One Martini backbone bead per residue (centre of mass of N, CA, C, O) as a GRO file, in nm:
protein
  480
    1MET     BB    1   0.049   0.054  -0.003
    2ALA     BB    2   0.293   0.241   0.004
    3PRO     BB    3   0.432   0.204  -0.281
    4LYS     BB    4   0.156   0.364  -0.438
    5LYS     BB    5   0.203   0.619  -0.283
    6LYS     BB    6   0.476   0.708  -0.412
    7PHE     BB    7   0.406   0.716  -0.698
    8GLY     BB    8   0.189   0.918  -0.719
    9ALA     BB    9   0.363   1.160  -0.599
   10SER     BB   10   0.583   1.104  -0.835
   11LYS     BB   11   0.331   1.165  -1.040
   12ILE     BB   12   0.285   1.431  -0.988
   13GLU     BB   13   0.594   1.569  -0.963
   14CYS     BB   14   0.623   1.523  -1.296
   15LEU     BB   15   0.348   1.692  -1.345
   16GLN     BB   16   0.484   1.975  -1.223
   17PHE     BB   17   0.758   1.956  -1.370
   18GLU     BB   18   0.622   2.003  -1.646
   19ASP     BB   19   0.428   2.218  -1.610
   20ARG     BB   20   0.671   2.395  -1.553
   21MET     BB   21   0.819   2.409  -1.777
   22MET     BB   22   0.654   2.530  -1.986
   23TYR     BB   23   0.590   2.743  -1.898
   24GLU     BB   24   0.842   2.887  -1.879
   25GLU     BB   25   0.887   2.877  -2.200
   26GLU     BB   26   0.624   3.055  -2.228
   27LEU     BB   27   0.752   3.298  -2.075
   28GLU     BB   28   0.976   3.344  -2.213
   29ILE     BB   29   0.821   3.393  -2.529
   30LEU     BB   30   0.676   3.621  -2.384
   31ARG     BB   31   0.893   3.799  -2.371
   32THR     BB   32   1.066   3.786  -2.627
   33VAL     BB   33   0.786   3.954  -2.768
   34ILE     BB   34   0.783   4.182  -2.593
   35GLU     BB   35   1.069   4.296  -2.617
   36ASP     BB   36   1.005   4.372  -2.913
   37GLN     BB   37   0.777   4.548  -2.891
   38GLN     BB   38   0.938   4.751  -2.700
   39THR     BB   39   1.130   4.821  -2.930
   40HIS     BB   40   0.934   4.904  -3.130
   41ILE     BB   41   0.789   5.125  -2.984
   42GLU     BB   42   0.982   5.234  -2.903
   43ALA     BB   43   1.113   5.377  -3.232
   44LEU     BB   44   0.812   5.517  -3.255
   45GLU     BB   45   0.726   5.721  -3.004
   46GLU     BB   46   0.815   5.985  -3.139
   47ASP     BB   47   0.561   5.967  -3.408
   48LYS     BB   48   0.305   5.814  -3.243
   49GLN     BB   49   0.065   5.838  -3.019
   50GLU     BB   50  -0.069   5.551  -3.054
   51VAL     BB   51   0.145   5.431  -2.940
   52THR     BB   52   0.226   5.478  -2.681
   53THR     BB   53  -0.042   5.386  -2.588
   54LEU     BB   54   0.028   5.093  -2.641
   55LYS     BB   55   0.251   5.049  -2.453
   56ILE     BB   56   0.134   5.112  -2.227
   57GLU     BB   57  -0.078   4.871  -2.199
   58ILE     BB   58   0.146   4.655  -2.219
   59HIS     BB   59   0.304   4.726  -1.975
   60GLU     BB   60   0.070   4.643  -1.781
   61LYS     BB   61   0.010   4.359  -1.875
   62LYS     BB   62   0.301   4.273  -1.796
   63GLU     BB   63   0.263   4.335  -1.511
   64LYS     BB   64   0.029   4.169  -1.435
   65PHE     BB   65   0.181   3.877  -1.573
   66LYS     BB   66   0.423   3.913  -1.324
   67ALA     BB   67   0.151   3.920  -1.091
   68LEU     BB   68   0.068   3.606  -1.187
   69GLN     BB   69   0.318   3.484  -1.160
   70VAL     BB   70   0.453   3.522  -0.877
   71ASN     BB   71   0.179   3.369  -0.747
   72SER     BB   72   0.214   3.103  -0.867
   73ASP     BB   73   0.512   3.043  -0.765
   74ASP     BB   74   0.410   3.057  -0.494
   75ASN     BB   75   0.229   2.789  -0.488
   76ILE     BB   76   0.393   2.584  -0.602
   77PHE     BB   77   0.619   2.595  -0.371
   78LYS     BB   78   0.392   2.558  -0.111
   79PHE     BB   79   0.305   2.260  -0.212
   80ASP     BB   80   0.582   2.133  -0.263
   81GLU     BB   81   0.668   2.153   0.055
   82GLU     BB   82   0.357   1.988   0.149
   83LEU     BB   83   0.436   1.747  -0.029
   84LYS     BB   84   0.688   1.653   0.085
   85ALA     BB   85   0.617   1.641   0.392
   86MET     BB   86   0.424   1.410   0.381
   87LYS     BB   87   0.622   1.208   0.233
   88THR     BB   88   0.783   1.196   0.493
   89ILE     BB   89   0.576   1.070   0.655
   90THR     BB   90   0.513   0.842   0.502
   91TYR     BB   91   0.795   0.708   0.517
   92ASN     BB   92   0.785   0.665   0.791
   93GLN     BB   93   0.496   0.504   0.862
   94ASN     BB   94   0.600   0.278   0.679
   95LYS     BB   95   0.854   0.203   0.876
   96GLU     BB   96   0.657   0.123   1.122
   97ILE     BB   97   0.480  -0.062   1.029
   98GLU     BB   98   0.667  -0.253   0.970
   99ALA     BB   99   0.787  -0.308   1.224
  100LEU     BB  100   0.527  -0.376   1.360
  101LYS     BB  101   0.526  -0.671   1.204
  102SER     BB  102   0.771  -0.779   1.270
  103LYS     BB  103   0.651  -0.724   1.603
  104ALA     BB  104   0.339  -0.927   1.613
  105GLY     BB  105   0.356  -1.198   1.772
  106ASP     BB  106   0.327  -1.155   2.087
  107ASP     BB  107   0.105  -0.886   2.009
  108HIS     BB  108  -0.159  -0.897   1.828
  109THR     BB  109  -0.353  -0.688   1.896
  110LYS     BB  110  -0.229  -0.480   1.933
  111HIS     BB  111  -0.128  -0.437   1.677
  112GLU     BB  112  -0.384  -0.423   1.539
  113ILE     BB  113  -0.441  -0.135   1.696
  114SER     BB  114  -0.233   0.032   1.592
  115VAL     BB  115  -0.274  -0.011   1.312
  116GLN     BB  116  -0.568   0.110   1.303
  117ASN     BB  117  -0.373   0.376   1.424
  118MET     BB  118  -0.283   0.417   1.169
  119GLU     BB  119  -0.472   0.382   0.915
  120LYS     BB  120  -0.608   0.678   1.039
  121VAL     BB  121  -0.367   0.839   0.991
  122ILE     BB  122  -0.319   0.775   0.715
  123GLU     BB  123  -0.606   0.904   0.638
  124LYS     BB  124  -0.548   1.137   0.714
  125GLU     BB  125  -0.306   1.189   0.511
  126ARG     BB  126  -0.491   1.153   0.247
  127GLN     BB  127  -0.653   1.391   0.306
  128LYS     BB  128  -0.411   1.582   0.308
  129VAL     BB  129  -0.348   1.500   0.017
  130ALA     BB  130  -0.637   1.536  -0.122
  131ASN     BB  131  -0.615   1.825  -0.072
  132LEU     BB  132  -0.366   1.903  -0.182
  133GLU     BB  133  -0.471   1.834  -0.485
  134SER     BB  134  -0.706   1.985  -0.534
  135LYS     BB  135  -0.534   2.262  -0.466
  136ILE     BB  136  -0.381   2.202  -0.727
  137GLU     BB  137  -0.596   2.189  -0.927
  138GLU     BB  138  -0.691   2.442  -0.898
  139GLU     BB  139  -0.455   2.593  -0.940
  140ARG     BB  140  -0.446   2.496  -1.246
  141LYS     BB  141  -0.679   2.586  -1.315
  142LYS     BB  142  -0.570   2.902  -1.260
  143PHE     BB  143  -0.382   2.846  -1.463
  144THR     BB  144  -0.530   2.777  -1.707
  145LYS     BB  145  -0.656   3.087  -1.715
  146LYS     BB  146  -0.373   3.241  -1.735
  147ASP     BB  147  -0.340   3.108  -2.003
  148GLY     BB  148  -0.558   3.246  -2.144
  149ASP     BB  149  -0.508   3.516  -2.100
  150LEU     BB  150  -0.225   3.518  -2.231
  151LYS     BB  151  -0.337   3.430  -2.503
  152ALA     BB  152  -0.517   3.724  -2.533
  153LEU     BB  153  -0.273   3.881  -2.497
  154ARG     BB  154  -0.124   3.786  -2.738
  155ILE     BB  155  -0.371   3.866  -2.960
  156VAL     BB  156  -0.342   4.157  -2.856
  157THR     BB  157  -0.049   4.201  -2.935
  158ASP     BB  158  -0.085   4.128  -3.255
  159ILE     BB  159  -0.265   4.352  -3.300
  160GLN     BB  160  -0.087   4.575  -3.244
  161THR     BB  161   0.104   4.526  -3.427
  162LYS     BB  162  -0.015   4.522  -3.668
  163ARG     BB  163  -0.116   4.794  -3.617
  164ILE     BB  164   0.184   4.958  -3.601
  165ARG     BB  165   0.267   4.849  -3.914
  166THR     BB  166   0.068   5.017  -4.041
  167LEU     BB  167   0.120   5.291  -3.915
  168ASP     BB  168   0.397   5.282  -4.053
  169SER     BB  169   0.321   5.210  -4.348
  170GLU     BB  170   0.137   5.498  -4.354
  171ALA     BB  171   0.328   5.718  -4.289
  172SER     BB  172   0.560   5.645  -4.473
  173LYS     BB  173   0.432   5.721  -4.737
  174ASP     BB  174   0.342   5.996  -4.672
  175LEU     BB  175   0.578   6.116  -4.634
  176GLN     BB  176   0.662   6.077  -4.923
  177LYS     BB  177   0.448   6.226  -5.045
  178HIS     BB  178   0.554   6.480  -4.882
  179GLU     BB  179   0.767   6.492  -5.016
  180ALA     BB  180   0.777   6.505  -5.286
  181THR     BB  181   0.566   6.764  -5.278
  182VAL     BB  182   0.817   6.961  -5.199
  183GLN     BB  183   0.982   6.882  -5.464
  184ASN     BB  184   0.765   7.003  -5.642
  185LEU     BB  185   0.744   7.284  -5.521
  186SER     BB  186   1.068   7.364  -5.541
  187LYS     BB  187   1.056   7.375  -5.851
  188VAL     BB  188   0.854   7.528  -5.897
  189ILE     BB  189   0.959   7.791  -5.747
  190GLU     BB  190   1.229   7.801  -5.878
  191LYS     BB  191   1.092   7.851  -6.142
  192ASP     BB  192   0.950   8.106  -6.090
  193LYS     BB  193   1.201   8.268  -6.032
  194LYS     BB  194   1.332   8.292  -6.281
  195GLU     BB  195   1.091   8.373  -6.440
  196ALA     BB  196   1.107   8.651  -6.282
  197LYS     BB  197   1.379   8.748  -6.302
  198HIS     BB  198   1.339   8.756  -6.612
  199TRP     BB  199   1.084   8.995  -6.619
  200GLU     BB  200   1.262   9.172  -6.471
  201SER     BB  201   1.446   9.229  -6.676
  202LYS     BB  202   1.259   9.314  -6.882
  203ILE     BB  203   1.130   9.533  -6.748
  204LYS     BB  204   1.381   9.707  -6.681
  205GLU     BB  205   1.412   9.732  -6.931
  206GLU     BB  206   1.119   9.862  -7.043
  207LYS     BB  207   1.196  10.116  -6.841
  208MET     BB  208   1.432  10.193  -7.015
  209ARG     BB  209   1.266  10.278  -7.264
  210VAL     BB  210   1.048  10.440  -7.202
  211LYS     BB  211   1.188  10.652  -7.060
  212GLU     BB  212   1.376  10.750  -7.353
  213SER     BB  213   1.155  10.807  -7.455
  214ARG     BB  214   1.020  11.036  -7.302
  215ASP     BB  215   1.239  11.186  -7.323
  216LYS     BB  216   1.241  11.236  -7.591
  217HIS     BB  217   0.976  11.334  -7.613
  218LYS     BB  218   1.002  11.591  -7.424
  219HIS     BB  219   1.236  11.708  -7.592
  220LEU     BB  220   1.071  11.724  -7.853
  221VAL     BB  221   0.826  11.920  -7.729
  222ASP     BB  222   0.990  12.141  -7.596
  223GLN     BB  223   1.066  12.228  -7.857
  224LEU     BB  224   0.818  12.288  -8.002
  225ARG     BB  225   0.691  12.501  -7.759
  226ASP     BB  226   0.930  12.680  -7.843
  227LYS     BB  227   0.850  12.752  -8.144
  228ILE     BB  228   0.545  12.782  -8.106
  229GLU     BB  229   0.569  12.998  -7.911
  230CYS     BB  230   0.470  13.344  -7.806
  231PRO     BB  231   0.665  13.655  -7.807
  232VAL     BB  232   0.446  13.822  -7.658
  233CYS     BB  233   0.307  13.597  -7.429
  234LEU     BB  234   0.425  13.305  -7.385
  235GLU     BB  235   0.209  13.108  -7.525
  236VAL     BB  236   0.072  12.856  -7.619
  237PRO     BB  237  -0.125  12.791  -7.851
  238ARG     BB  238  -0.479  12.615  -7.886
  239PHE     BB  239  -0.525  12.730  -8.182
  240GLY     BB  240  -0.646  12.774  -8.515
  241PRO     BB  241  -0.461  12.917  -8.693
  242VAL     BB  242  -0.079  13.024  -8.708
  243PRO     BB  243   0.047  13.307  -8.753
  244VAL     BB  244   0.316  13.405  -9.028
  245CYS     BB  245   0.594  13.489  -9.183
  246PRO     BB  246   0.796  13.466  -9.416
  247ASN     BB  247   1.034  13.380  -9.217
  248GLY     BB  248   0.862  13.167  -8.972
  249HIS     BB  249   0.723  13.335  -8.767
  250LEU     BB  250   0.523  13.344  -8.464
  251VAL     BB  251   0.203  13.372  -8.357
  252CYS     BB  252  -0.077  13.502  -8.213
  253LEU     BB  253  -0.361  13.597  -8.286
  254ASN     BB  254  -0.394  13.820  -8.031
  255CYS     BB  255  -0.070  13.938  -8.123
  256LYS     BB  256  -0.105  14.006  -8.350
  257SER     BB  257   0.019  14.241  -8.652
  258GLU     BB  258   0.177  14.382  -8.893
  259LEU     BB  259   0.438  14.316  -8.742
  260CYS     BB  260   0.650  14.144  -8.656
  261PRO     BB  261   0.797  14.029  -8.327
  262THR     BB  262   1.108  13.935  -8.461
  263CYS     BB  263   1.161  14.077  -8.760
  264ARG     BB  264   0.967  14.339  -8.872
  265VAL     BB  265   0.787  14.205  -9.088
  266ARG     BB  266   0.559  14.159  -9.287
  267MET     BB  267   0.295  13.903  -9.205
  268GLY     BB  268   0.036  13.854  -9.375
  269PRO     BB  269  -0.113  13.564  -9.502
  270GLY     BB  270   0.049  13.338  -9.319
  271LYS     BB  271  -0.007  13.000  -9.238
  272SER     BB  272   0.044  12.750  -9.002
  273LEU     BB  273   0.006  12.401  -8.989
  274LEU     BB  274   0.226  12.247  -8.813
  275ALA     BB  275   0.126  12.413  -8.561
  276GLY     BB  276  -0.151  12.284  -8.563
  277THR     BB  277  -0.043  11.993  -8.525
  278VAL     BB  278   0.126  12.060  -8.268
  279ILE     BB  279  -0.112  12.122  -8.092
  280GLU     BB  280  -0.276  11.883  -8.110
  281ASN     BB  281  -0.029  11.676  -7.990
  282ILE     BB  282   0.011  11.837  -7.719
  283ASP     BB  283   0.071  11.950  -7.397
  284HIS     BB  284  -0.101  12.211  -7.209
  285ARG     BB  285  -0.101  12.346  -6.979
  286CYS     BB  286  -0.253  12.557  -6.736
  287MET     BB  287  -0.427  12.858  -6.683
  288PHE     BB  288  -0.338  12.873  -6.439
  289ASN     BB  289  -0.094  12.965  -6.208
  290ASP     BB  290  -0.090  12.739  -5.994
  291CYS     BB  291  -0.044  12.506  -6.198
  292GLU     BB  292   0.130  12.255  -6.331
  293GLU     BB  293  -0.061  12.105  -6.532
  294TYR     BB  294  -0.096  11.870  -6.805
  295PHE     BB  295  -0.277  11.828  -7.112
  296PRO     BB  296  -0.476  11.759  -7.341
  297LEU     BB  297  -0.684  11.925  -7.564
  298ASP     BB  298  -0.927  11.725  -7.520
  299LYS     BB  299  -0.879  11.826  -7.140
  300ILE     BB  300  -0.829  12.106  -7.055
  301ASP     BB  301  -1.125  12.201  -7.005
  302ALA     BB  302  -1.222  12.031  -6.819
  303HIS     BB  303  -1.027  12.072  -6.571
  304ALA     BB  304  -1.070  12.411  -6.567
  305LYS     BB  305  -1.361  12.304  -6.399
  306VAL     BB  306  -1.183  12.166  -6.155
  307CYS     BB  307  -0.987  12.306  -6.051
  308ASP     BB  308  -0.825  12.473  -5.796
  309HIS     BB  309  -0.692  12.735  -5.943
  310ARG     BB  310  -0.917  12.873  -6.031
  311THR     BB  311  -1.118  13.158  -6.101
  312VAL     BB  312  -1.316  13.326  -5.861
  313LYS     BB  313  -1.530  13.485  -5.692
  314CYS     BB  314  -1.658  13.643  -5.455
  315PRO     BB  315  -1.961  13.575  -5.271
  316HIS     BB  316  -1.982  13.813  -5.197
  317CYS     BB  317  -2.239  14.079  -5.250
  318SER     BB  318  -1.958  14.307  -5.212
  319CYS     BB  319  -1.754  14.159  -5.374
  320ALA     BB  320  -1.553  14.153  -5.698
  321GLU     BB  321  -1.304  13.942  -5.613
  322LYS     BB  322  -1.074  13.769  -5.751
  323VAL     BB  323  -0.970  13.455  -5.748
  324ALA     BB  324  -0.843  13.178  -5.593
  325LEU     BB  325  -0.989  12.910  -5.511
  326SER     BB  326  -0.682  12.856  -5.297
  327LYS     BB  327  -0.749  13.157  -5.196
  328LEU     BB  328  -1.047  13.195  -5.033
  329LEU     BB  329  -0.994  13.145  -4.753
  330ASP     BB  330  -0.766  13.427  -4.751
  331HIS     BB  331  -0.946  13.630  -4.849
  332LEU     BB  332  -1.189  13.648  -4.672
  333LYS     BB  333  -0.970  13.722  -4.413
  334LEU     BB  334  -0.977  14.023  -4.499
  335GLY     BB  335  -1.336  14.090  -4.487
  336CYS     BB  336  -1.576  13.878  -4.528
  337THR     BB  337  -1.513  13.751  -4.253
  338TYR     BB  338  -1.477  13.657  -3.884
  339ASP     BB  339  -1.369  13.412  -3.948
  340GLU     BB  340  -1.062  13.191  -4.027
  341ALA     BB  341  -1.173  12.886  -3.959
  342PRO     BB  342  -1.329  12.693  -4.013
  343ILE     BB  343  -1.608  12.443  -3.959
  344LYS     BB  344  -1.690  12.116  -3.829
  345ILE     BB  345  -1.909  11.878  -3.949
  346ALA     BB  346  -1.921  11.544  -3.803
  347ARG     BB  347  -2.228  11.521  -3.933
  348SER     BB  348  -2.502  11.529  -4.100
  349SER     BB  349  -2.724  11.573  -3.870
  350GLN     BB  350  -2.570  11.830  -3.779
  351LEU     BB  351  -2.665  12.146  -3.647
  352GLN     BB  352  -2.651  12.461  -3.755
  353SER     BB  353  -2.678  12.810  -3.596
  354ASP     BB  354  -2.755  13.163  -3.686
  355GLY     BB  355  -2.764  13.514  -3.619
  356TYR     BB  356  -2.963  13.766  -3.699
  357THR     BB  357  -2.940  14.140  -3.765
  358ILE     BB  358  -3.132  14.500  -3.763
  359ARG     BB  359  -3.060  14.864  -3.737
  360GLY     BB  360  -3.311  14.937  -3.743
  361ASN     BB  361  -3.605  15.016  -3.929
  362LYS     BB  362  -3.468  15.125  -4.168
  363GLU     BB  363  -3.310  14.882  -4.257
  364THR     BB  364  -3.548  14.745  -4.359
  365GLU     BB  365  -3.644  14.938  -4.576
  366LYS     BB  366  -3.460  14.841  -4.741
  367LYS     BB  367  -3.369  14.701  -5.027
  368ASN     BB  368  -3.037  14.687  -4.958
  369LEU     BB  369  -2.863  14.413  -4.802
  370TYR     BB  370  -2.554  14.312  -4.637
  371TRP     BB  371  -2.396  14.031  -4.442
  372LYS     BB  372  -2.128  13.927  -4.309
  373LEU     BB  373  -1.976  13.652  -4.279
  374LEU     BB  374  -1.951  13.459  -4.074
  375ARG     BB  375  -1.873  13.190  -4.144
  376THR     BB  376  -1.742  12.866  -4.240
  377TYR     BB  377  -1.753  12.513  -4.351
  378VAL     BB  378  -1.679  12.157  -4.274
  379PHE     BB  379  -1.723  11.853  -4.530
  380ASP     BB  380  -1.643  11.622  -4.643
  381ASP     BB  381  -1.385  11.856  -4.742
  382VAL     BB  382  -1.579  12.072  -4.800
  383ILE     BB  383  -1.662  12.389  -4.851
  384PHE     BB  384  -1.872  12.637  -4.697
  385SER     BB  385  -2.189  12.905  -4.731
  386ILE     BB  386  -2.360  13.182  -4.631
  387PHE     BB  387  -2.525  13.463  -4.820
  388PRO     BB  388  -2.702  13.711  -4.684
  389LEU     BB  389  -2.947  13.902  -4.860
  390LYS     BB  390  -3.086  14.226  -5.001
  391GLN     BB  391  -3.316  14.235  -5.261
  392ASN     BB  392  -3.599  14.426  -5.380
  393GLY     BB  393  -3.778  14.287  -5.161
  394HIS     BB  394  -3.591  14.057  -5.115
  395PHE     BB  395  -3.496  13.731  -4.913
  396TYR     BB  396  -3.187  13.559  -4.945
  397PHE     BB  397  -2.994  13.232  -4.881
  398PRO     BB  398  -2.722  13.101  -5.053
  399PHE     BB  399  -2.589  12.782  -5.063
  400VAL     BB  400  -2.199  12.792  -5.120
  401MET     BB  401  -1.976  12.589  -5.260
  402PHE     BB  402  -1.651  12.548  -5.327
  403SER     BB  403  -1.735  12.379  -5.590
  404SER     BB  404  -1.861  12.182  -5.816
  405GLY     BB  405  -2.138  12.111  -5.935
  406ALA     BB  406  -2.100  11.779  -5.942
  407GLU     BB  407  -2.026  11.795  -5.641
  408CYS     BB  408  -2.287  11.944  -5.526
  409SER     BB  409  -2.494  11.710  -5.616
  410LYS     BB  410  -2.373  11.513  -5.364
  411TYR     BB  411  -2.565  11.674  -5.181
  412GLU     BB  412  -2.766  11.755  -4.925
  413ILE     BB  413  -2.999  12.038  -4.800
  414GLU     BB  414  -3.172  12.219  -4.504
  415VAL     BB  415  -3.313  12.537  -4.455
  416THR     BB  416  -3.401  12.746  -4.190
  417ILE     BB  417  -3.632  13.014  -4.106
  418GLU     BB  418  -3.682  13.214  -3.808
  419ASP     BB  419  -3.726  13.316  -3.527
  420ASN     BB  420  -3.488  13.430  -3.224
  421HIS     BB  421  -3.698  13.289  -2.998
  422LEU     BB  422  -3.730  13.046  -2.807
  423ALA     BB  423  -4.001  13.027  -2.723
  424SER     BB  424  -4.161  13.081  -3.028
  425ARG     BB  425  -4.073  12.849  -3.231
  426ASN     BB  426  -4.314  12.646  -3.214
  427SER     BB  427  -4.509  12.920  -3.317
  428GLY     BB  428  -4.374  13.011  -3.550
  429VAL     BB  429  -4.222  13.118  -3.807
  430ARG     BB  430  -4.127  12.930  -4.129
  431PHE     BB  431  -3.883  12.893  -4.385
  432LYS     BB  432  -3.827  12.615  -4.641
  433TYR     BB  433  -3.548  12.452  -4.754
  434ALA     BB  434  -3.444  12.173  -5.024
  435GLY     BB  435  -3.151  12.080  -5.170
  436VAL     BB  436  -2.878  12.185  -5.329
  437PRO     BB  437  -2.625  12.311  -5.371
  438SER     BB  438  -2.412  12.608  -5.486
  439SER     BB  439  -2.186  12.695  -5.675
  440ILE     BB  440  -1.860  12.873  -5.714
  441ASP     BB  441  -1.929  12.908  -6.068
  442GLU     BB  442  -2.177  13.090  -6.017
  443ASP     BB  443  -2.372  13.314  -6.061
  444LYS     BB  444  -2.517  13.538  -5.862
  445GLU     BB  445  -2.750  13.626  -5.988
  446THR     BB  446  -2.817  13.312  -6.000
  447ARG     BB  447  -2.753  13.202  -5.710
  448LYS     BB  448  -3.002  13.332  -5.529
  449HIS     BB  449  -3.225  13.182  -5.637
  450LEU     BB  450  -3.119  12.862  -5.557
  451GLY     BB  451  -3.246  12.948  -5.287
  452LEU     BB  452  -3.387  13.049  -5.010
  453THR     BB  453  -3.688  13.255  -5.058
  454VAL     BB  454  -3.808  13.561  -4.920
  455ASP     BB  455  -4.038  13.806  -4.852
  456SER     BB  456  -4.064  14.076  -4.656
  457SER     BB  457  -4.373  14.016  -4.521
  458GLY     BB  458  -4.255  13.725  -4.391
  459MET     BB  459  -4.017  13.861  -4.225
  460ASP     BB  460  -4.180  14.057  -4.064
  461GLN     BB  461  -4.306  13.815  -3.887
  462ILE     BB  462  -3.987  13.718  -3.782
  463PHE     BB  463  -3.969  14.072  -3.656
  464LYS     BB  464  -4.244  14.037  -3.460
  465LYS     BB  465  -4.157  13.790  -3.287
  466SER     BB  466  -3.852  13.868  -3.175
  467GLY     BB  467  -3.853  14.200  -3.115
  468MET     BB  468  -3.548  14.290  -3.288
  469ASN     BB  469  -3.512  14.217  -3.633
  470GLY     BB  470  -3.447  13.882  -3.595
  471PHE     BB  471  -3.294  13.609  -3.716
  472SER     BB  472  -3.282  13.245  -3.766
  473LEU     BB  473  -3.020  13.035  -3.907
  474SER     BB  474  -3.060  12.663  -4.018
  475PHE     BB  475  -2.825  12.390  -4.095
  476SER     BB  476  -2.791  12.097  -4.332
  477ILE     BB  477  -2.604  11.814  -4.366
  478LYS     BB  478  -2.551  11.564  -4.693
  479LYS     BB  479  -2.502  11.241  -4.849
  480ARG     BB  480  -2.604  11.046  -5.096
   0.00000   0.00000   0.00000
């Protein structure tokens, strides 16, 4: 009976040893696989965030596996030690049984009792061995389960390895495409640079040719202008025919006399066709003194109408001075207005108001009255003012803009005349005008009829309301 138990214990020990060897071989293989994966993951760690995440997951599973391995090794070692102790006890008990059997001759009954007791002890030991075998079986099942987890981990590792390889392959392909695109773009940029340099050189050469051509043309035009310039008024004629003396000297129609101003011979009926052709094909300087611009003959008149230096009449009714438009404000400051600088209007809806008075009743009976200009205004970089006057029993309030008629048509104005007493404004007499401003280029007589006009009877009602022969003038301006 004892040898059979010994053989069973040896068989269990052999099986455990084989399982342990197989387990260690699988662990070694798994360690090799994990180390290879870790090396590959570390190579891709710098370029791929997703690979880093996979590496962390594998590391965690590796640590988990190590913990499982340690626990399994500890349990197997513990069970091996207990099994060895039980084997030793069994072996000693078998020896004692043999010894008792050899001494069984004298006291058989006592020996039987001892044998029974020993058998009970052996049975108990068998029970312990069975319990140990049961525990070993449970540990083997746990190990089998852990082995399944390990296989699952291998499968996950294989999937992740394939995914890493796929990502690595895709990244390599993308990098190759990117490098190819960069190379193509670099070639295109280099080609464009060469073409740009070529065209820059061409443009530079063309500019030099144009400049030379312009210089030649300007020199030729200057020479032609000098040749056709009138020696009397020193102006280039703007229309033909141009009178010429028998010796070829030119003079404009306005300065022509019986004798040539250059050689003093009789002028005669000669006309220069060449001078007429030159006049039609050269640029002419603007006729106004402060303007230095040149224009073709067919555009010079259009420029003269809007030239900032064109000659205009002072808009004040009692002043007949003619000045350049660019110097009109300087002229007004000399005595035609009270303010030296225009008042700037910031918003189109901003209302401006001025008060005017007439000294004494005798003044109101006069047919003609003129007020000194109170102030000028500027809105949207355009200067304007209002010039009240009374002529032939009518009051006129022309709104004059210091600009051309085309520029005036871009604005809308509203002018209101009422009494200047604040308490009666809501119930007083009021006259309004809405339209466009008048241009400084308009004639004064024409201009006064283009704004608000009120007859004497209407103004008398305002004077009575104000109680001081005064009235209030307000206006607003906006751009169309």
